[in-house]
Amino acid sequence: MDKVAGNLTKIVTRSAGNPSKGINIEAANLAKFTNGACTCSLGDTSVLVTAVSIKPQKPASSSFVPLTVDYRQKAAAAGRIPMTHLRRDIGITEKEILTSRIIDRSIRPAFAKGFYYDTQVICNLLAVDGINDPDILAINGASASLSISDIPWNGPIGAARVGLIGDNVVINPTRREQENSRLNLVLSANGSGNITMMDGSCKEPLLMPDLLKAIKQGTKECQNVISSICSLTKSIGKPKRAQDLSPTLTDEQKKLTLSLATPRVKEILNNYTLDKIARFEAIKGVQDEVFVVVKEAHPDVDPSIFKEAFTSVIRDTYKQVLNETKVRCDGRKFDELRPVSCKVNLYKPLHGSAIFQRGQTQVFCSTTFDSPDAAFRTDTITLLTSGIKEKNFMLHYEFPPYATNEIGKVATIPGRREIGHGALAEKSIRPLVPEHHDMTIRLNCEVMESSGSSSMASVCAGSMSLMDAGVKLKEHVAGVAIGLFSDCSEGETSDKSEPMLLTDIQGFEDFFGDMDFKIAGTRRAITALQLDVKPMNGLPSSVLFKAIQKAHAARGEIINLMEKTIREPRKEKKDNHPVIKSIHVPPQKKAKFIGFGGANLKKLTAQIGVRISACDNGDINEFEHGETLGASARDNFVIFAPNKEAMAEAEEFIKTLLEKEYKEPELEFNGIYTATIEEIRPTGVMVTLYPNMTPTLLPLSQLDTRTVSHPSALNFELGQQIQVKYFGRDPASGHMRLSRKSLLMSAVPKVSRVPSS
């Protein structure tokens, strides 16, 4: 086997859309102690993906596959040194977490139910060219590594990124192509053409036909990758180890559990008056009672195994109830939404606020404005791969334990789930936010109650909160989750019954269902989507297309309800709305304006609460609400104040500061002046040319024609008057450029000039 691996280790995947974008997959060269390892390359970007699976001492007590995926970016891969205090790759970035989640969701469905081996997939960046994004390589590398390993895994799957430039579909676009693309869609599919994962966002709202076209093209591209991985597996793949699954109940125990539990569970699921907690307690009561009976009949039964079996009973019973009654456990029809209620402008100190309630899911969202300095700046590797240097719109999602009536640790650092849900909600709203807004905007979405689809409720709450804050959204954005129940056996969909699509699923249906398809957008178009599936064989695109259509109709209903609360952005700003203005400070005035060590700017922040930052002239022209303070249009500073009163106070302070500078006499270039020594320093002497002048430095290099190491060598004293020549001001700092040395070197008679007051 090793000899064969050494001869054939490389497979090239040819892209149907562009043969030059082929992915190179290499195996058996690196990390040979792993169960499987592959290197995926596209252009000059390479990712090493390893897969290791170890049998634990005893089977896991949960059917949840113990899979861990870690995607790590390395600054060295891009030829950079990390700018951390240790100059090492420490911490974890949002990009790493989101990519790890995408890989996990792509490969997890292909593990058999009951697989309990501890499995870890690590994606290590070897080289980044700044042109091709490594995340697609990481997904395909994970698929290849698991396929050639001895780990029982029902792959392979293939992944592709799909862009849409104009009306043309682009497969695996480069970073520059992605900047011009209307769509950024990552999808994974298996050999049968079924989709296992989708994660997408749009630069602008995208119509449904365009999205469907992109999904079809992406699914076709995945088949090329799968074909290459199959060829690699056939050449060097290891024999799969025997499928060792966690133990289950015996047939006799299953029959007893079914006979006792099914009628009572069906009765609970047909009781439409029960809410989330009441339904959970009722089912928990049945579980405890049934377990006592089964334990008496079979004393050796494992409680954890029984719990998994009871979960299967609930899942099968609910499918049966849906097939028979066509009514869900809360009394809704398949296409019916949960009751929706909305409120805005809840608290006066907030710039914008809203509460969105859908069923028993409740999200409170606040909008906060801050200065341009508060924009989020990405790390080096993310900048190279995505081209995004900073973003002035952020949405942060919080899920405290009380939202599900639990007790837990309130983490200071958000978990992977919170970061993932927040990123999805942010991508959903971002296309409607003005691109060149003059302030940094942060949405903070706190889940107060949760019974499913809290991320989509965050989209709705965020849209209303932005309008309440006066942000000029063209229209509302809403989100909804579509679920699926079908007859599945080992990943195969049965033809006995039509798959049942459920609109606006709650937590119970999310947990027991086969799909969680979150789709956000406006009344007419889509802005973001995320698909998670559970069946091992994935889901056919025809089912997903129907789900997209159902989500389209549901979003329209939700937006109609949201518009009853707030239809358009607030026109009149609130009293506490921040104010931002731009001013022009001449270069020669900058030193006085900023103060020594930024003293004046710090004083403005500490006493008044305003923040002043330097900006490029081009950025000022893109501001929507910025006003000009001063006579010049070449503004180079931005003032951010928390309210109008603070801005007025800051203006008065700045005008007074600049007026003092205006009274200073104008100096003649090449003029010779009498200067008074105010301070002696190791670097030179501080001098003044006229009364009330701020001392300026006459450096050592300009004191004498000889080289001196300290002014004391020239016997200078405080208050001594010397003659200096004026050479204007430094264009960057505005400091005076003075020289005594030039006078000593010159043969021109020294004509003394007295500055006019």
Tab-separated table of C-alpha atoms in Angstrom, residues 196-531:
chain	number	residue	atom	x	y	z
A	196	THR	CA	-25.700	18.357	2.645
A	197	MET	CA	-24.895	21.990	3.524
A	198	MET	CA	-25.412	25.524	2.254
A	199	ASP	CA	-24.220	28.840	3.636
A	200	GLY	CA	-24.664	31.984	1.598
A	201	SER	CA	-24.944	35.748	1.670
A	202	CYS	CA	-25.667	38.404	-0.927
A	203	LYS	CA	-24.146	41.801	-1.566
A	204	GLU	CA	-27.612	42.962	-2.623
A	205	PRO	CA	-31.011	41.257	-2.348
A	206	LEU	CA	-31.047	38.396	-4.870
A	207	LEU	CA	-34.110	37.148	-6.715
A	208	MET	CA	-35.096	33.514	-6.309
A	209	PRO	CA	-34.397	32.400	-9.941
A	210	ASP	CA	-30.809	33.655	-9.694
A	211	LEU	CA	-30.270	31.747	-6.457
A	212	LEU	CA	-31.713	28.520	-7.858
A	213	LYS	CA	-29.462	28.819	-10.916
A	214	ALA	CA	-26.413	29.201	-8.682
A	215	ILE	CA	-27.380	26.186	-6.559
A	216	LYS	CA	-27.730	23.983	-9.646
A	217	GLN	CA	-24.333	25.021	-10.995
A	218	GLY	CA	-22.673	24.544	-7.635
A	219	THR	CA	-24.132	21.056	-7.233
A	220	LYS	CA	-22.726	20.059	-10.621
A	221	GLU	CA	-19.288	21.350	-9.677
A	222	CYS	CA	-19.345	19.259	-6.495
A	223	GLN	CA	-19.603	16.107	-8.628
A	224	ASN	CA	-16.228	16.862	-10.232
A	225	VAL	CA	-14.604	17.039	-6.812
A	226	ILE	CA	-16.322	13.849	-5.680
A	227	SER	CA	-15.129	12.022	-8.789
A	228	SER	CA	-11.534	13.008	-8.049
A	229	ILE	CA	-11.773	11.967	-4.394
A	230	CYS	CA	-13.231	8.601	-5.445
A	231	SER	CA	-10.268	8.080	-7.787
A	232	LEU	CA	-7.848	8.920	-4.977
A	233	THR	CA	-9.656	6.589	-2.571
A	234	LYS	CA	-9.614	3.759	-5.092
A	235	SER	CA	-5.852	4.162	-5.490
A	236	ILE	CA	-4.597	4.637	-1.926
A	237	GLY	CA	-7.620	4.388	0.364
A	238	LYS	CA	-7.341	2.239	3.485
A	239	PRO	CA	-9.891	-0.513	4.188
A	240	LYS	CA	-12.618	0.823	6.460
A	241	ARG	CA	-12.631	-0.527	9.985
A	242	ALA	CA	-15.705	-2.464	11.074
A	243	GLN	CA	-18.647	-0.199	11.810
A	244	ASP	CA	-18.724	-0.214	15.611
A	245	LEU	CA	-21.857	1.553	16.804
A	246	SER	CA	-23.058	2.284	20.289
A	247	PRO	CA	-25.314	-0.428	21.780
A	248	THR	CA	-29.098	-0.162	21.463
A	249	LEU	CA	-32.121	-1.736	23.099
A	250	THR	CA	-32.942	-5.324	22.284
A	251	ASP	CA	-35.981	-6.074	20.119
A	252	GLU	CA	-37.949	-7.125	23.177
A	253	GLN	CA	-37.054	-3.921	25.021
A	254	LYS	CA	-37.970	-1.838	21.960
A	255	LYS	CA	-41.388	-3.489	21.663
A	256	LEU	CA	-42.137	-2.863	25.324
A	257	THR	CA	-41.018	0.778	25.067
A	258	LEU	CA	-43.104	1.353	21.931
A	259	SER	CA	-46.221	-0.250	23.355
A	260	LEU	CA	-46.041	1.841	26.527
A	261	ALA	CA	-44.822	5.163	25.142
A	262	THR	CA	-46.401	5.614	21.697
A	263	PRO	CA	-50.072	6.096	22.743
A	264	ARG	CA	-49.212	8.512	25.531
A	265	VAL	CA	-46.722	10.519	23.436
A	266	LYS	CA	-49.273	10.762	20.630
A	267	GLU	CA	-51.823	12.098	23.106
A	268	ILE	CA	-49.380	14.788	24.264
A	269	LEU	CA	-48.499	15.788	20.689
A	270	ASN	CA	-52.193	16.129	19.838
A	271	ASN	CA	-52.766	18.437	22.814
A	272	TYR	CA	-52.422	21.861	21.169
A	273	THR	CA	-52.802	23.805	24.427
A	274	LEU	CA	-49.386	22.790	25.749
A	275	ASP	CA	-46.533	25.263	25.453
A	276	LYS	CA	-42.840	24.390	25.204
A	277	ILE	CA	-42.177	23.804	28.907
A	278	ALA	CA	-45.484	22.032	29.574
A	279	ARG	CA	-44.927	19.705	26.608
A	280	PHE	CA	-41.387	18.946	27.756
A	281	GLU	CA	-42.519	18.161	31.304
A	282	ALA	CA	-45.353	15.953	30.062
A	283	ILE	CA	-43.031	13.946	27.798
A	284	LYS	CA	-40.412	13.757	30.561
A	285	GLY	CA	-43.051	12.333	32.880
A	286	VAL	CA	-43.971	9.635	30.357
A	287	GLN	CA	-40.281	8.815	29.853
A	288	ASP	CA	-39.703	8.350	33.594
A	289	GLU	CA	-42.780	6.155	34.010
A	290	VAL	CA	-41.963	3.987	31.000
A	291	PHE	CA	-38.379	3.568	32.148
A	292	VAL	CA	-39.530	2.270	35.535
A	293	VAL	CA	-41.634	-0.420	33.832
A	294	VAL	CA	-38.863	-1.364	31.368
A	295	LYS	CA	-36.328	-1.445	34.226
A	296	GLU	CA	-38.495	-3.868	36.187
A	297	ALA	CA	-38.854	-6.167	33.179
A	298	HIS	CA	-35.215	-5.809	32.111
A	299	PRO	CA	-32.995	-4.807	35.082
A	300	ASP	CA	-29.858	-4.630	32.915
A	301	VAL	CA	-31.138	-1.845	30.648
A	302	ASP	CA	-28.803	1.177	30.378
A	303	PRO	CA	-30.576	4.511	31.160
A	304	SER	CA	-28.637	6.374	28.450
A	305	ILE	CA	-29.503	3.745	25.825
A	306	PHE	CA	-33.157	3.873	26.864
A	307	LYS	CA	-33.151	7.672	26.548
A	308	GLU	CA	-31.933	7.467	22.941
A	309	ALA	CA	-34.557	4.844	22.149
A	310	PHE	CA	-37.276	7.005	23.696
A	311	THR	CA	-36.114	9.939	21.562
A	312	SER	CA	-36.602	7.779	18.457
A	313	VAL	CA	-40.118	6.955	19.645
A	314	ILE	CA	-40.968	10.668	19.888
A	315	ARG	CA	-39.527	11.344	16.419
A	316	ASP	CA	-41.424	8.467	14.763
A	317	THR	CA	-44.626	9.285	16.613
A	318	TYR	CA	-44.539	12.920	15.551
A	319	LYS	CA	-44.041	11.919	11.922
A	320	GLN	CA	-47.064	9.655	12.264
A	321	VAL	CA	-49.132	12.465	13.798
A	322	LEU	CA	-48.182	14.847	11.000
A	323	ASN	CA	-49.073	12.276	8.340
A	324	GLU	CA	-52.441	11.489	9.904
A	325	THR	CA	-53.677	14.906	11.074
A	326	LYS	CA	-51.711	17.395	8.934
A	327	VAL	CA	-51.579	19.506	12.100
A	328	ARG	CA	-48.494	20.278	14.155
A	329	CYS	CA	-48.081	19.857	17.906
A	330	ASP	CA	-49.041	23.500	18.589
A	331	GLY	CA	-52.158	23.360	16.391
A	332	ARG	CA	-50.691	25.059	13.328
A	333	LYS	CA	-50.941	23.904	9.752
A	334	PHE	CA	-47.766	23.160	7.823
A	335	ASP	CA	-47.570	26.653	6.237
A	336	GLU	CA	-48.802	28.627	9.244
A	337	LEU	CA	-46.659	31.061	11.215
A	338	ARG	CA	-46.534	31.339	14.977
A	339	PRO	CA	-48.211	34.443	16.464
A	340	VAL	CA	-46.049	37.536	15.928
A	341	SER	CA	-45.888	40.709	18.032
A	342	CYS	CA	-43.493	43.657	17.740
A	343	LYS	CA	-42.546	46.798	19.668
A	344	VAL	CA	-40.062	49.612	18.982
A	345	ASN	CA	-38.623	52.626	20.821
A	346	LEU	CA	-38.608	50.863	24.164
A	347	TYR	CA	-35.990	52.815	26.128
A	348	LYS	CA	-35.189	56.500	25.748
A	349	PRO	CA	-31.370	56.340	26.198
A	350	LEU	CA	-31.015	53.847	23.327
A	351	HIS	CA	-30.461	55.104	19.788
A	352	GLY	CA	-32.845	52.429	18.522
A	353	SER	CA	-34.579	49.424	20.068
A	354	ALA	CA	-37.109	46.728	19.227
A	355	ILE	CA	-38.589	43.504	20.559
A	356	PHE	CA	-39.693	40.790	18.166
A	357	GLN	CA	-41.779	37.936	19.531
A	358	ARG	CA	-42.707	34.890	17.447
A	359	GLY	CA	-44.423	32.184	19.433
A	360	GLN	CA	-42.251	31.541	22.465
A	361	THR	CA	-39.125	33.010	20.851
A	362	GLN	CA	-38.398	36.572	21.943
A	363	VAL	CA	-35.452	38.767	20.935
A	364	PHE	CA	-34.607	42.237	22.199
A	365	CYS	CA	-32.366	44.277	19.900
A	366	SER	CA	-30.676	47.616	20.515
A	367	THR	CA	-28.939	49.836	17.967
A	368	THR	CA	-25.852	51.806	18.946
A	369	PHE	CA	-24.037	54.475	16.929
A	370	ASP	CA	-20.386	55.267	17.492
A	371	SER	CA	-17.533	57.066	15.783
A	372	PRO	CA	-15.700	55.678	12.710
A	373	ASP	CA	-12.864	54.647	15.048
A	374	ALA	CA	-15.136	51.976	16.534
A	375	ALA	CA	-15.200	50.000	13.260
A	376	PHE	CA	-14.117	46.348	13.535
A	377	ARG	CA	-10.709	45.682	11.992
A	378	THR	CA	-10.046	42.213	10.654
A	379	ASP	CA	-6.929	40.148	11.214
A	380	THR	CA	-4.169	39.857	8.615
A	381	ILE	CA	-5.157	36.493	7.116
A	382	THR	CA	-8.841	37.374	6.881
A	383	LEU	CA	-7.864	40.616	5.165
A	384	LEU	CA	-5.814	38.717	2.580
A	385	THR	CA	-8.503	36.129	1.843
A	386	SER	CA	-11.614	38.313	1.960
A	387	GLY	CA	-10.250	41.763	1.135
A	388	ILE	CA	-12.259	43.283	4.010
A	389	LYS	CA	-10.091	45.615	6.066
A	390	GLU	CA	-12.746	46.858	8.452
A	391	LYS	CA	-16.505	46.924	8.797
A	392	ASN	CA	-18.669	49.617	10.320
A	393	PHE	CA	-21.757	47.411	10.730
A	394	MET	CA	-21.833	44.636	13.328
A	395	LEU	CA	-24.500	42.380	14.792
A	396	HIS	CA	-23.761	40.513	17.999
A	397	TYR	CA	-26.000	37.675	19.189
A	398	GLU	CA	-26.344	36.684	22.842
A	399	PHE	CA	-28.014	33.548	24.159
A	400	PRO	CA	-28.121	33.554	27.993
A	401	PRO	CA	-29.090	30.342	29.836
A	402	TYR	CA	-32.364	31.781	31.164
A	403	ALA	CA	-33.688	31.901	27.594
A	404	THR	CA	-34.358	28.142	27.861
A	405	ASN	CA	-35.099	28.025	31.605
A	406	GLU	CA	-31.634	26.714	32.404
A	407	ILE	CA	-28.802	27.572	34.768
A	408	GLY	CA	-25.382	27.992	33.229
A	409	LYS	CA	-22.247	30.040	33.090
A	410	VAL	CA	-22.593	33.496	31.575
A	411	ALA	CA	-19.574	33.490	29.271
A	412	THR	CA	-17.577	36.653	28.652
A	413	ILE	CA	-16.439	35.240	25.304
A	414	PRO	CA	-19.242	34.066	22.968
A	415	GLY	CA	-19.327	30.417	21.949
A	416	ARG	CA	-19.228	29.038	18.430
A	417	ARG	CA	-23.003	28.847	18.206
A	418	GLU	CA	-23.483	32.471	19.242
A	419	ILE	CA	-20.847	33.675	16.781
A	420	GLY	CA	-22.382	31.590	13.988
A	421	HIS	CA	-25.940	32.799	14.606
A	422	GLY	CA	-24.778	36.399	14.915
A	423	ALA	CA	-22.833	36.188	11.641
A	424	LEU	CA	-25.888	34.790	9.830
A	425	ALA	CA	-28.140	37.572	11.138
A	426	GLU	CA	-25.515	40.191	10.261
A	427	LYS	CA	-25.194	38.892	6.685
A	428	SER	CA	-28.984	38.947	6.396
A	429	ILE	CA	-29.327	42.654	7.222
A	430	ARG	CA	-26.059	44.016	5.804
A	431	PRO	CA	-27.196	44.331	2.131
A	432	LEU	CA	-29.901	46.823	3.169
A	433	VAL	CA	-27.672	49.041	5.347
A	434	PRO	CA	-26.229	52.082	3.495
A	435	GLU	CA	-22.717	51.109	2.453
A	436	HIS	CA	-21.048	54.430	3.301
A	437	HIS	CA	-22.762	55.325	6.547
A	438	ASP	CA	-20.913	58.011	8.480
A	439	MET	CA	-20.989	56.143	11.808
A	440	THR	CA	-20.207	52.690	13.113
A	441	ILE	CA	-23.396	50.736	13.809
A	442	ARG	CA	-23.698	47.862	16.268
A	443	LEU	CA	-26.782	45.737	16.792
A	444	ASN	CA	-26.929	43.775	20.038
A	445	CYS	CA	-29.524	40.982	19.847
A	446	GLU	CA	-30.340	39.349	23.177
A	447	VAL	CA	-32.517	36.232	23.186
A	448	MET	CA	-34.977	36.564	26.073
A	449	GLU	CA	-36.977	33.424	25.292
A	450	SER	CA	-36.092	30.645	22.875
A	451	SER	CA	-38.239	28.012	21.238
A	452	GLY	CA	-36.483	27.799	17.882
A	453	SER	CA	-35.379	30.186	15.105
A	454	SER	CA	-33.865	32.776	17.443
A	455	SER	CA	-31.347	33.788	14.754
A	456	MET	CA	-34.152	34.580	12.302
A	457	ALA	CA	-36.020	36.459	15.023
A	458	SER	CA	-32.818	38.480	15.508
A	459	VAL	CA	-32.986	39.480	11.841
A	460	CYS	CA	-36.533	40.786	12.276
A	461	ALA	CA	-35.729	42.600	15.526
A	462	GLY	CA	-32.568	44.088	14.015
A	463	SER	CA	-34.434	45.437	10.988
A	464	MET	CA	-37.009	47.213	13.157
A	465	SER	CA	-34.378	48.528	15.574
A	466	LEU	CA	-32.410	50.081	12.699
A	467	MET	CA	-35.514	51.813	11.385
A	468	ASP	CA	-36.297	53.045	14.892
A	469	ALA	CA	-32.781	54.530	15.002
A	470	GLY	CA	-33.322	56.311	11.684
A	471	VAL	CA	-30.976	54.228	9.529
A	472	LYS	CA	-32.158	54.517	5.943
A	473	LEU	CA	-33.142	50.934	5.133
A	474	LYS	CA	-34.999	50.747	1.836
A	475	GLU	CA	-37.283	48.031	3.196
A	476	HIS	CA	-37.599	45.533	5.998
A	477	VAL	CA	-35.597	42.308	6.247
A	478	ALA	CA	-37.146	39.205	7.809
A	479	GLY	CA	-36.063	35.623	8.354
A	480	VAL	CA	-37.827	32.291	8.713
A	481	ALA	CA	-36.729	28.685	9.226
A	482	ILE	CA	-38.198	25.816	7.191
A	483	GLY	CA	-38.146	22.276	8.611
A	484	LEU	CA	-38.636	18.840	7.123
A	485	PHE	CA	-40.048	15.512	8.260
A	486	SER	CA	-39.663	12.531	5.966
A	487	ASP	CA	-39.421	8.754	6.224
A	488	CYS	CA	-35.669	8.182	6.389
A	489	SER	CA	-33.857	4.923	6.961
A	490	GLU	CA	-30.062	5.005	6.979
A	491	GLY	CA	-30.154	8.159	4.934
A	492	GLU	CA	-32.506	6.919	2.198
A	493	THR	CA	-35.745	8.792	1.633
A	494	SER	CA	-38.797	6.606	1.376
A	495	ASP	CA	-41.205	6.914	-1.537
A	496	LYS	CA	-44.202	5.941	0.630
A	497	SER	CA	-45.005	9.490	1.661
A	498	GLU	CA	-44.257	12.968	0.398
A	499	PRO	CA	-41.677	14.896	2.493
A	500	MET	CA	-43.487	17.248	4.861
A	501	LEU	CA	-42.127	20.819	4.838
A	502	LEU	CA	-42.954	22.914	7.906
A	503	THR	CA	-42.850	26.702	7.896
A	504	ASP	CA	-41.455	28.569	10.916
A	505	ILE	CA	-40.314	25.559	12.918
A	506	GLN	CA	-40.106	25.720	16.683
A	507	GLY	CA	-37.414	24.131	18.825
A	508	PHE	CA	-39.226	20.786	19.170
A	509	GLU	CA	-39.456	20.419	15.388
A	510	ASP	CA	-35.868	21.547	14.894
A	511	PHE	CA	-34.562	18.880	17.275
A	512	PHE	CA	-36.595	15.979	15.905
A	513	GLY	CA	-36.742	17.074	12.257
A	514	ASP	CA	-34.500	16.287	9.305
A	515	MET	CA	-33.665	19.837	8.221
A	516	ASP	CA	-33.187	23.372	9.493
A	517	PHE	CA	-33.210	25.735	6.511
A	518	LYS	CA	-32.895	29.385	7.552
A	519	ILE	CA	-33.697	31.899	4.794
A	520	ALA	CA	-33.677	35.681	5.236
A	521	GLY	CA	-34.500	38.480	2.850
A	522	THR	CA	-36.925	41.167	1.795
A	523	ARG	CA	-40.441	40.714	0.482
A	524	ARG	CA	-39.126	39.975	-3.014
A	525	ALA	CA	-35.525	38.806	-2.683
A	526	ILE	CA	-33.081	36.794	-0.566
A	527	THR	CA	-30.152	38.223	1.405
A	528	ALA	CA	-28.751	35.177	3.277
A	529	LEU	CA	-29.400	31.488	3.866
A	530	GLN	CA	-28.068	28.592	5.916
A	531	LEU	CA	-28.917	24.904	5.546
